[in-house]
Amino acid sequence: MTRRILLLPVLLLLIVLAATLHGQDTAVCFECHNDQSATGSRGDTLYVDSERWTASVHAQAGLECTACHQDLAGVTDWPHPESLKKVDCSACHDKAMLDWTGSVHGKAAHDKGDLDAAGCADCHGSHYILPVKDPQSPVYPSNLPATCLRCHADSSLGLKHEGMGKPEKASLYLGSVHAQALEKRGLVISATCSSCHGSHSIQPLDKFLAGIPRTCGECHAGIYRDYVEGVHGAEYLKGNRDVPLCTDCHGEHDIRPPDDPESRVNPRQLAQVCSRCHEDQSLSAKYGLPLGRLDSYLTSYHGVALKLGDMRVANCASCHGFHNIRPSSDPKSPVNPANLAATCGKCHPNAGENFAKGKIHVQGQPHENLGAWLVKRAYVLLILALVGGFVGYITLDLAARRRRRTQGGDKEEGPEKKP
């Protein structure tokens, strides 16, 4: 016990001495680097703002310059060599560095020696690193899109690196419902780049695409539940990659609310979006999907009214549902014969069983509905007969009027020729 009491002052002295020496390290550094005119041999600035550095997460944690610039630890001969070793963040952030090394950025840097690949400092900064939760941090949710777009909206980098995609495509995020919620409403829970792609362990698209429903489901849990209960989601869980994912209908970066005219799921565009799969010849042959659905809809009353600008008329989702789409044979499907009257009744209040008996998606062939086909043909013939009759009547009437004028003129000219 007595021995421990004697060692305690010594231990405290060592802690104080170590802190003092570290403080001296930083103070020595700022004797030169806090000078705004300090430049290297190539003219690059060597200035480090001591106040901003003091506010950084590292300084607040008690770290000194030599914690990162470890090759300067113990150096007493100042100024130090201009060229220093690259800072190794893994000394403290080993998990983040391991994730980054396996990411698309890390592999490009390690495997290809790509100097353009984003490293720690490109996203977090260097000397003035702030906590992620600090609104001034470049990786704070409201700042993250701009941080990522510094590279991913740069056309020169996009042309140089194929995997980066088209710069204009990444920039579409700024007009999305997610970005608008982030910018205009300050909803920092809104999806940003890292919400979908991850932060340190970002993977290439071929590995990312397969997990899109689950990724979206992290925020849209109810929609994900509906999706996997539907015919598309059930096949997705089986590993079928032919089924539509969230991005196939809603887009990728430019996701917009359904009432936005530019949204892919806006009533104006929804039929075309669905038809990308349902009018695909190869998918039709593979899964037995009936073709001609788009044409049958566009030539129906609903389709014609939609073309004329009526957004209230039924579209694909009005009858088949949105995310929880089921085959018509499923008793829970809104287009199951037992549910059709209720489905039609959403827009047609008095719709009964007889109202819903008519075939949908008919293409005007007699075998689909002979009665309707005959009525349509008779109606067309009646219209042609009426229009033709009116045209013939008008033509005959005009001819008769001309003949009478001609005959009348002859009678008027006759007496003047007499002597």
Coordinates of C-alpha atoms in Angstrom, one line a residue:
M1 CA 0.0 0.0 0.0
T2 CA 2.8 2.4 0.9
R3 CA 4.6 1.6 -2.3
R4 CA 1.5 2.5 -4.4
I5 CA 1.2 5.8 -2.6
L6 CA 4.8 6.6 -3.5
L7 CA 4.3 5.7 -7.2
L8 CA 1.3 7.9 -7.6
P9 CA 3.1 11.3 -7.6
V10 CA 5.6 9.9 -10.1
L11 CA 2.8 8.7 -12.4
L12 CA 1.1 12.1 -12.3
L13 CA 4.4 13.8 -13.0
L14 CA 4.9 11.6 -16.1
I15 CA 1.4 12.4 -17.4
V16 CA 1.9 16.1 -16.9
L17 CA 5.3 16.0 -18.5
A18 CA 4.0 14.0 -21.5
A19 CA 1.1 16.5 -22.0
T20 CA 3.6 19.4 -21.8
L21 CA 5.9 17.8 -24.3
H22 CA 3.0 17.2 -26.7
G23 CA 1.8 20.7 -26.3
Q24 CA 5.3 21.9 -27.1
D25 CA 5.2 19.7 -30.3
T26 CA 2.2 21.5 -31.6
A27 CA 3.4 24.9 -30.4
V28 CA 6.7 24.3 -32.3
C29 CA 4.7 23.4 -35.5
F30 CA 2.6 26.5 -35.4
E31 CA 5.7 28.8 -35.0
C32 CA 6.1 28.2 -38.7
H33 CA 2.8 26.9 -40.0
N34 CA 0.5 29.5 -38.5
D35 CA 2.2 32.0 -40.9
Q36 CA -0.1 32.7 -43.9
S37 CA 2.8 33.6 -46.1
A38 CA 4.6 30.2 -45.5
T39 CA 5.0 28.3 -48.7
G40 CA 6.9 25.3 -49.9
S41 CA 9.6 25.1 -52.6
R42 CA 6.8 24.7 -55.3
G43 CA 4.9 27.6 -54.0
D44 CA 2.2 25.6 -52.3
T45 CA 0.9 27.0 -49.0
L46 CA 2.1 25.5 -45.7
Y47 CA -0.3 27.6 -43.7
V48 CA -2.4 25.8 -41.0
D49 CA -4.9 27.9 -39.2
S50 CA -4.2 27.2 -35.5
E51 CA -7.6 28.3 -34.4
R52 CA -9.4 26.0 -36.8
W53 CA -7.1 23.2 -36.0
T54 CA -7.7 23.7 -32.3
A55 CA -11.5 23.3 -33.0
S56 CA -10.9 20.1 -34.9
V57 CA -12.0 16.7 -33.5
H58 CA -8.4 15.6 -33.2
A59 CA -7.2 18.6 -31.3
Q60 CA -10.3 18.4 -29.0
A61 CA -9.3 14.8 -28.3
G62 CA -5.9 15.9 -27.2
L63 CA -3.9 14.7 -30.3
E64 CA -0.9 16.6 -31.5
C65 CA 0.5 17.1 -34.9
T66 CA 2.9 14.1 -34.5
A67 CA -0.1 11.8 -34.0
C68 CA -0.6 12.0 -37.7
H69 CA 2.8 13.1 -38.9
Q70 CA 4.6 10.4 -37.0
D71 CA 7.9 10.7 -38.9
L72 CA 8.3 14.1 -37.1
A73 CA 8.0 12.5 -33.6
G74 CA 11.2 13.2 -31.7
V75 CA 12.6 15.6 -34.4
T76 CA 14.5 18.5 -32.8
D77 CA 16.3 19.8 -35.9
W78 CA 13.9 22.4 -37.4
P79 CA 12.8 23.1 -40.0
H80 CA 12.0 19.5 -40.8
P81 CA 12.5 18.0 -44.3
E82 CA 9.8 19.3 -46.7
S83 CA 8.7 15.8 -47.9
L84 CA 6.9 13.8 -45.2
K85 CA 5.5 10.3 -45.2
K86 CA 1.8 10.0 -46.2
V87 CA -0.4 10.2 -43.2
D88 CA -1.7 6.7 -42.2
C89 CA -5.2 7.1 -40.7
S90 CA -5.4 3.4 -40.0
A91 CA -3.2 3.9 -37.0
C92 CA -6.4 5.0 -35.2
H93 CA -9.2 4.3 -37.6
D94 CA -8.4 0.7 -38.5
K95 CA -12.0 -0.4 -39.2
A96 CA -12.7 2.5 -41.4
M97 CA -9.5 2.0 -43.3
L98 CA -10.2 -1.7 -43.8
D99 CA -13.6 -0.9 -45.2
W100 CA -12.1 1.8 -47.5
T101 CA -9.4 -0.6 -48.7
G102 CA -12.1 -3.0 -50.0
S103 CA -14.2 -0.2 -51.5
V104 CA -14.2 1.0 -55.1
H105 CA -12.1 4.0 -54.0
G106 CA -9.6 1.9 -52.0
K107 CA -9.1 -0.7 -54.8
A108 CA -8.6 2.0 -57.3
A109 CA -6.0 3.6 -55.2
H110 CA -4.2 0.4 -54.1
D111 CA -4.6 -1.9 -57.2
K112 CA -4.4 0.7 -59.9
G113 CA -2.4 3.4 -58.2
D114 CA -5.1 5.9 -59.1
L115 CA -4.3 9.2 -57.5
D116 CA -7.7 10.5 -58.3
A117 CA -9.4 7.9 -56.0
A118 CA -11.0 9.6 -53.0
G119 CA -9.1 9.1 -49.8
C120 CA -9.8 10.1 -46.2
A121 CA -8.8 13.7 -46.6
D122 CA -10.9 14.2 -49.8
C123 CA -14.1 13.7 -47.8
H124 CA -13.2 14.6 -44.2
G125 CA -10.6 17.2 -44.8
S126 CA -7.1 17.2 -43.4
H127 CA -6.2 19.6 -40.5
Y128 CA -9.7 20.9 -39.7
I129 CA -11.6 17.6 -39.4
L130 CA -14.9 18.0 -37.5
P131 CA -17.2 15.3 -36.1
V132 CA -19.7 13.9 -38.5
K133 CA -22.5 15.3 -36.4
D134 CA -21.1 18.8 -36.7
P135 CA -23.2 20.8 -39.3
Q136 CA -19.9 22.3 -40.6
S137 CA -18.4 18.9 -41.4
P138 CA -18.1 18.1 -45.1
V139 CA -19.7 14.7 -44.4
Y140 CA -22.6 16.1 -42.4
P141 CA -25.8 15.0 -44.3
S142 CA -26.6 18.4 -45.7
N143 CA -23.1 18.9 -46.9
L144 CA -22.3 15.4 -48.1
P145 CA -23.9 15.7 -51.6
A146 CA -21.7 18.6 -52.4
T147 CA -18.7 16.8 -51.1
C148 CA -19.3 13.8 -53.3
L149 CA -20.2 15.9 -56.3
R150 CA -16.9 17.6 -56.2
C151 CA -15.6 14.5 -57.9
H152 CA -18.7 12.9 -59.3
A153 CA -20.0 16.0 -61.1
D154 CA -16.5 16.7 -62.5
S155 CA -16.7 15.9 -66.2
S156 CA -13.0 15.7 -66.6
L157 CA -12.8 12.9 -63.9
G158 CA -15.9 11.3 -65.4
L159 CA -14.3 11.0 -68.8
K160 CA -11.1 9.7 -67.2
H161 CA -12.7 7.0 -65.0
E162 CA -15.4 4.8 -66.6
G163 CA -16.7 3.5 -63.3
M164 CA -17.7 7.0 -62.1
G165 CA -20.6 7.2 -64.5
K166 CA -21.9 10.3 -66.2
P167 CA -21.4 13.5 -64.2
E168 CA -24.8 14.9 -65.1
K169 CA -26.4 11.7 -63.8
A170 CA -25.0 12.1 -60.3
S171 CA -26.0 15.8 -60.3
L172 CA -29.6 14.8 -60.8
Y173 CA -29.8 14.0 -57.1
L174 CA -30.0 17.8 -56.4
G175 CA -33.4 17.9 -58.0
S176 CA -34.7 14.7 -56.3
V177 CA -37.3 14.5 -53.5
H178 CA -34.5 13.4 -51.1
A179 CA -32.3 16.4 -51.8
Q180 CA -35.2 18.8 -51.7
A181 CA -36.2 17.5 -48.3
L182 CA -32.7 17.9 -47.1
E183 CA -32.2 21.4 -48.5
K184 CA -35.6 23.0 -48.1
R185 CA -36.9 21.3 -45.0
G186 CA -33.7 20.5 -43.3
L187 CA -34.6 16.8 -42.9
V188 CA -31.1 15.4 -42.2
I189 CA -32.7 11.9 -42.1
S190 CA -33.4 12.2 -45.8
A191 CA -31.4 9.9 -48.0
T192 CA -28.0 11.2 -49.1
C193 CA -25.2 9.5 -51.0
S194 CA -23.9 7.5 -48.1
S195 CA -27.5 6.3 -47.2
C196 CA -27.6 4.2 -50.4
H197 CA -23.9 3.7 -51.3
G198 CA -22.4 3.5 -47.9
S199 CA -19.6 5.6 -46.6
H200 CA -16.2 3.8 -46.4
S201 CA -17.1 0.5 -48.0
I202 CA -18.7 1.8 -51.3
Q203 CA -19.0 -1.0 -53.8
P204 CA -19.2 -1.0 -57.7
L205 CA -22.7 -0.9 -59.2
D206 CA -22.8 -4.6 -60.2
K207 CA -22.6 -5.5 -56.5
F208 CA -24.8 -2.6 -55.3
L209 CA -27.8 -3.1 -57.6
A210 CA -28.8 -6.5 -56.3
G211 CA -29.4 -5.0 -52.8
I212 CA -31.4 -2.0 -53.8
P213 CA -34.7 -3.1 -52.4
R214 CA -33.1 -3.8 -49.0
T215 CA -31.2 -0.5 -49.1
C216 CA -34.4 1.5 -49.9
G217 CA -36.2 -0.6 -47.3
E218 CA -33.9 0.7 -44.5
C219 CA -35.9 4.0 -44.7
H220 CA -39.1 2.8 -46.5
A221 CA -39.8 -0.3 -44.3
G222 CA -43.5 -0.4 -45.1
I223 CA -43.0 -0.2 -48.8
Y224 CA -40.3 -2.9 -48.7
R225 CA -42.7 -5.2 -46.8
D226 CA -45.4 -4.6 -49.5
Y227 CA -42.9 -5.2 -52.2
V228 CA -41.7 -8.5 -51.0
E229 CA -45.3 -9.6 -50.5
G230 CA -46.0 -8.8 -54.1
V231 CA -45.2 -10.8 -57.2
H232 CA -42.1 -8.8 -58.0
G233 CA -40.6 -8.8 -54.5
A234 CA -41.3 -12.6 -54.0
E235 CA -39.3 -13.3 -57.1
Y236 CA -36.6 -10.9 -56.0
L237 CA -36.1 -12.8 -52.8
K238 CA -35.7 -16.0 -54.9
G239 CA -32.8 -14.3 -56.7
N240 CA -34.6 -13.5 -59.9
R241 CA -32.8 -10.5 -61.4
D242 CA -35.4 -10.0 -64.1
V243 CA -37.9 -8.4 -61.7
P244 CA -38.1 -4.7 -61.4
L245 CA -36.3 -3.1 -58.5
C246 CA -37.1 0.3 -56.9
T247 CA -34.9 2.2 -59.3
D248 CA -36.5 0.6 -62.3
C249 CA -39.7 2.4 -61.6
H250 CA -38.6 5.4 -59.5
G251 CA -35.3 6.2 -61.1
E252 CA -31.9 6.4 -59.4
H253 CA -30.7 9.8 -58.4
D254 CA -33.5 11.8 -59.8
I255 CA -36.3 10.3 -57.7
R256 CA -39.3 12.6 -57.6
P257 CA -42.7 12.5 -55.9
P258 CA -45.5 10.9 -58.0
D259 CA -47.3 14.2 -58.4
D260 CA -44.3 15.7 -60.1
P261 CA -44.9 15.7 -63.9
E262 CA -41.2 14.7 -64.4
S263 CA -41.6 11.7 -62.0
R264 CA -41.4 8.3 -63.7
V265 CA -44.4 7.1 -61.7
N266 CA -46.5 10.2 -62.5
P267 CA -49.7 9.1 -64.2
R268 CA -48.5 10.6 -67.5
Q269 CA -45.5 8.2 -67.7
L270 CA -46.5 5.2 -65.6
A271 CA -47.9 3.1 -68.5
Q272 CA -44.6 3.5 -70.4
V273 CA -42.6 2.6 -67.3
C274 CA -44.6 -0.6 -66.7
S275 CA -44.5 -1.5 -70.4
R276 CA -40.7 -1.5 -70.4
C277 CA -41.0 -5.0 -68.9
H278 CA -44.6 -5.9 -69.9
E279 CA -44.0 -5.2 -73.6
D280 CA -40.6 -6.8 -73.6
Q281 CA -40.6 -9.7 -76.1
S282 CA -37.9 -11.7 -74.3
L283 CA -39.6 -11.4 -70.9
S284 CA -42.9 -12.2 -72.4
A285 CA -41.6 -15.4 -74.0
K286 CA -39.7 -16.3 -70.8
Y287 CA -42.6 -15.8 -68.3
G288 CA -45.7 -15.9 -70.5
L289 CA -46.5 -12.3 -70.0
P290 CA -49.3 -11.2 -72.4
L291 CA -48.3 -8.5 -74.8
G292 CA -50.3 -5.6 -76.1
R293 CA -51.2 -4.2 -72.7
L294 CA -49.8 -0.7 -73.4
D295 CA -51.6 -0.4 -76.7
S296 CA -54.9 -1.7 -75.3
Y297 CA -54.7 0.8 -72.4
L298 CA -53.8 3.8 -74.6
T299 CA -56.7 3.1 -77.0
S300 CA -59.2 2.6 -74.1
Y301 CA -61.3 5.5 -72.7
H302 CA -58.8 5.8 -69.8
G303 CA -55.8 6.0 -72.1
V304 CA -57.4 8.5 -74.5
A305 CA -58.6 10.7 -71.6
L306 CA -55.1 10.6 -70.1
K307 CA -53.6 11.7 -73.4
L308 CA -56.0 14.6 -73.3
G309 CA -54.7 15.6 -69.9
D310 CA -57.1 14.1 -67.5
M311 CA -55.0 12.9 -64.6
R312 CA -57.9 11.4 -62.7
V313 CA -58.5 8.5 -65.0
A314 CA -57.3 5.0 -64.1
N315 CA -53.7 4.0 -64.8
C316 CA -51.8 0.7 -64.2
A317 CA -51.4 1.4 -60.5
S318 CA -55.0 2.4 -60.0
C319 CA -56.1 -1.2 -60.7
H320 CA -53.0 -3.4 -60.0
G321 CA -51.6 -1.5 -57.0
F322 CA -48.3 0.0 -56.4
H323 CA -45.7 -2.0 -54.6
N324 CA -47.8 -5.0 -53.5
I325 CA -48.7 -6.1 -57.0
R326 CA -50.1 -9.6 -57.2
P327 CA -51.2 -11.9 -60.0
S328 CA -55.0 -11.7 -60.8
S329 CA -55.3 -15.3 -59.6
D330 CA -54.3 -14.2 -56.0
P331 CA -57.4 -13.6 -53.9
K332 CA -55.7 -10.5 -52.4
S333 CA -55.1 -8.9 -55.9
P334 CA -57.4 -5.9 -56.7
V335 CA -57.8 -7.4 -60.2
N336 CA -58.9 -10.8 -58.9
P337 CA -62.4 -11.3 -60.4
A338 CA -63.9 -11.3 -56.9
N339 CA -62.4 -7.9 -56.2
L340 CA -63.0 -6.1 -59.5
A341 CA -66.2 -4.5 -58.5
A342 CA -64.6 -2.9 -55.5
T343 CA -61.6 -1.9 -57.5
C344 CA -63.7 -0.2 -60.2
G345 CA -65.9 1.2 -57.5
K346 CA -63.0 3.4 -56.2
C347 CA -63.6 5.7 -59.2
H348 CA -67.1 4.5 -60.2
P349 CA -69.2 4.6 -57.0
N350 CA -72.1 2.7 -58.4
A351 CA -70.1 0.0 -60.1
G352 CA -71.4 -3.5 -59.4
E353 CA -70.6 -7.0 -60.5
N354 CA -72.1 -6.4 -64.0
F355 CA -70.0 -3.2 -64.4
A356 CA -66.8 -5.2 -63.9
K357 CA -67.8 -8.1 -66.2
G358 CA -66.4 -6.5 -69.3
K359 CA -63.0 -7.6 -70.4
I360 CA -60.1 -5.2 -69.8
H361 CA -57.1 -4.7 -72.1
V362 CA -59.0 -5.8 -75.2
Q363 CA -57.2 -5.2 -78.5
G364 CA -60.3 -5.1 -80.7
Q365 CA -60.2 -8.8 -81.8
P366 CA -63.5 -10.6 -82.3
H367 CA -62.4 -13.6 -80.2
E368 CA -61.9 -11.4 -77.2
N369 CA -65.5 -10.0 -77.1
L370 CA -67.6 -10.7 -80.2
G371 CA -70.5 -8.6 -79.0
A372 CA -68.3 -5.5 -78.4
W373 CA -66.5 -6.2 -81.7
L374 CA -69.8 -6.2 -83.6
V375 CA -71.0 -3.1 -81.8
K376 CA -67.8 -1.3 -82.6
R377 CA -67.9 -2.3 -86.3
A378 CA -71.6 -1.3 -86.5
Y379 CA -70.8 2.0 -84.9
V380 CA -67.9 2.7 -87.3
L381 CA -70.1 1.8 -90.3
L382 CA -72.9 4.0 -89.0
I383 CA -70.5 6.9 -88.6
L384 CA -69.1 6.4 -92.0
A385 CA -72.6 6.2 -93.5
L386 CA -73.7 9.4 -91.7
V387 CA -70.6 11.3 -92.7
G388 CA -70.7 10.0 -96.2
G389 CA -74.4 10.7 -96.5
F390 CA -73.9 14.3 -95.3
V391 CA -71.0 14.8 -97.7
G392 CA -73.1 13.4 -100.6
Y393 CA -76.1 15.5 -99.7
I394 CA -74.0 18.7 -99.5
T395 CA -72.3 17.8 -102.8
L396 CA -75.6 17.3 -104.6
D397 CA -77.0 20.4 -103.1
L398 CA -74.1 22.5 -104.2
A399 CA -74.3 21.0 -107.7
A400 CA -78.1 21.8 -107.9
R401 CA -77.5 25.3 -106.8
R402 CA -74.9 25.8 -109.4
R403 CA -77.1 24.4 -112.1
R404 CA -80.0 26.7 -111.1
R405 CA -77.7 29.7 -111.2
T406 CA -76.4 28.7 -114.6
Q407 CA -80.0 28.3 -116.0
G408 CA -81.2 31.5 -114.4
G409 CA -78.3 33.4 -116.0
D410 CA -79.2 32.1 -119.5
K411 CA -82.7 33.3 -119.1
E412 CA -81.6 36.8 -118.0
E413 CA -79.2 37.2 -121.0
G414 CA -81.8 36.0 -123.6
P415 CA -84.0 39.1 -124.0
E416 CA -81.0 41.5 -124.3
K417 CA -79.9 39.7 -127.5
K418 CA -83.2 40.7 -129.3
P419 CA -83.1 43.7 -131.8

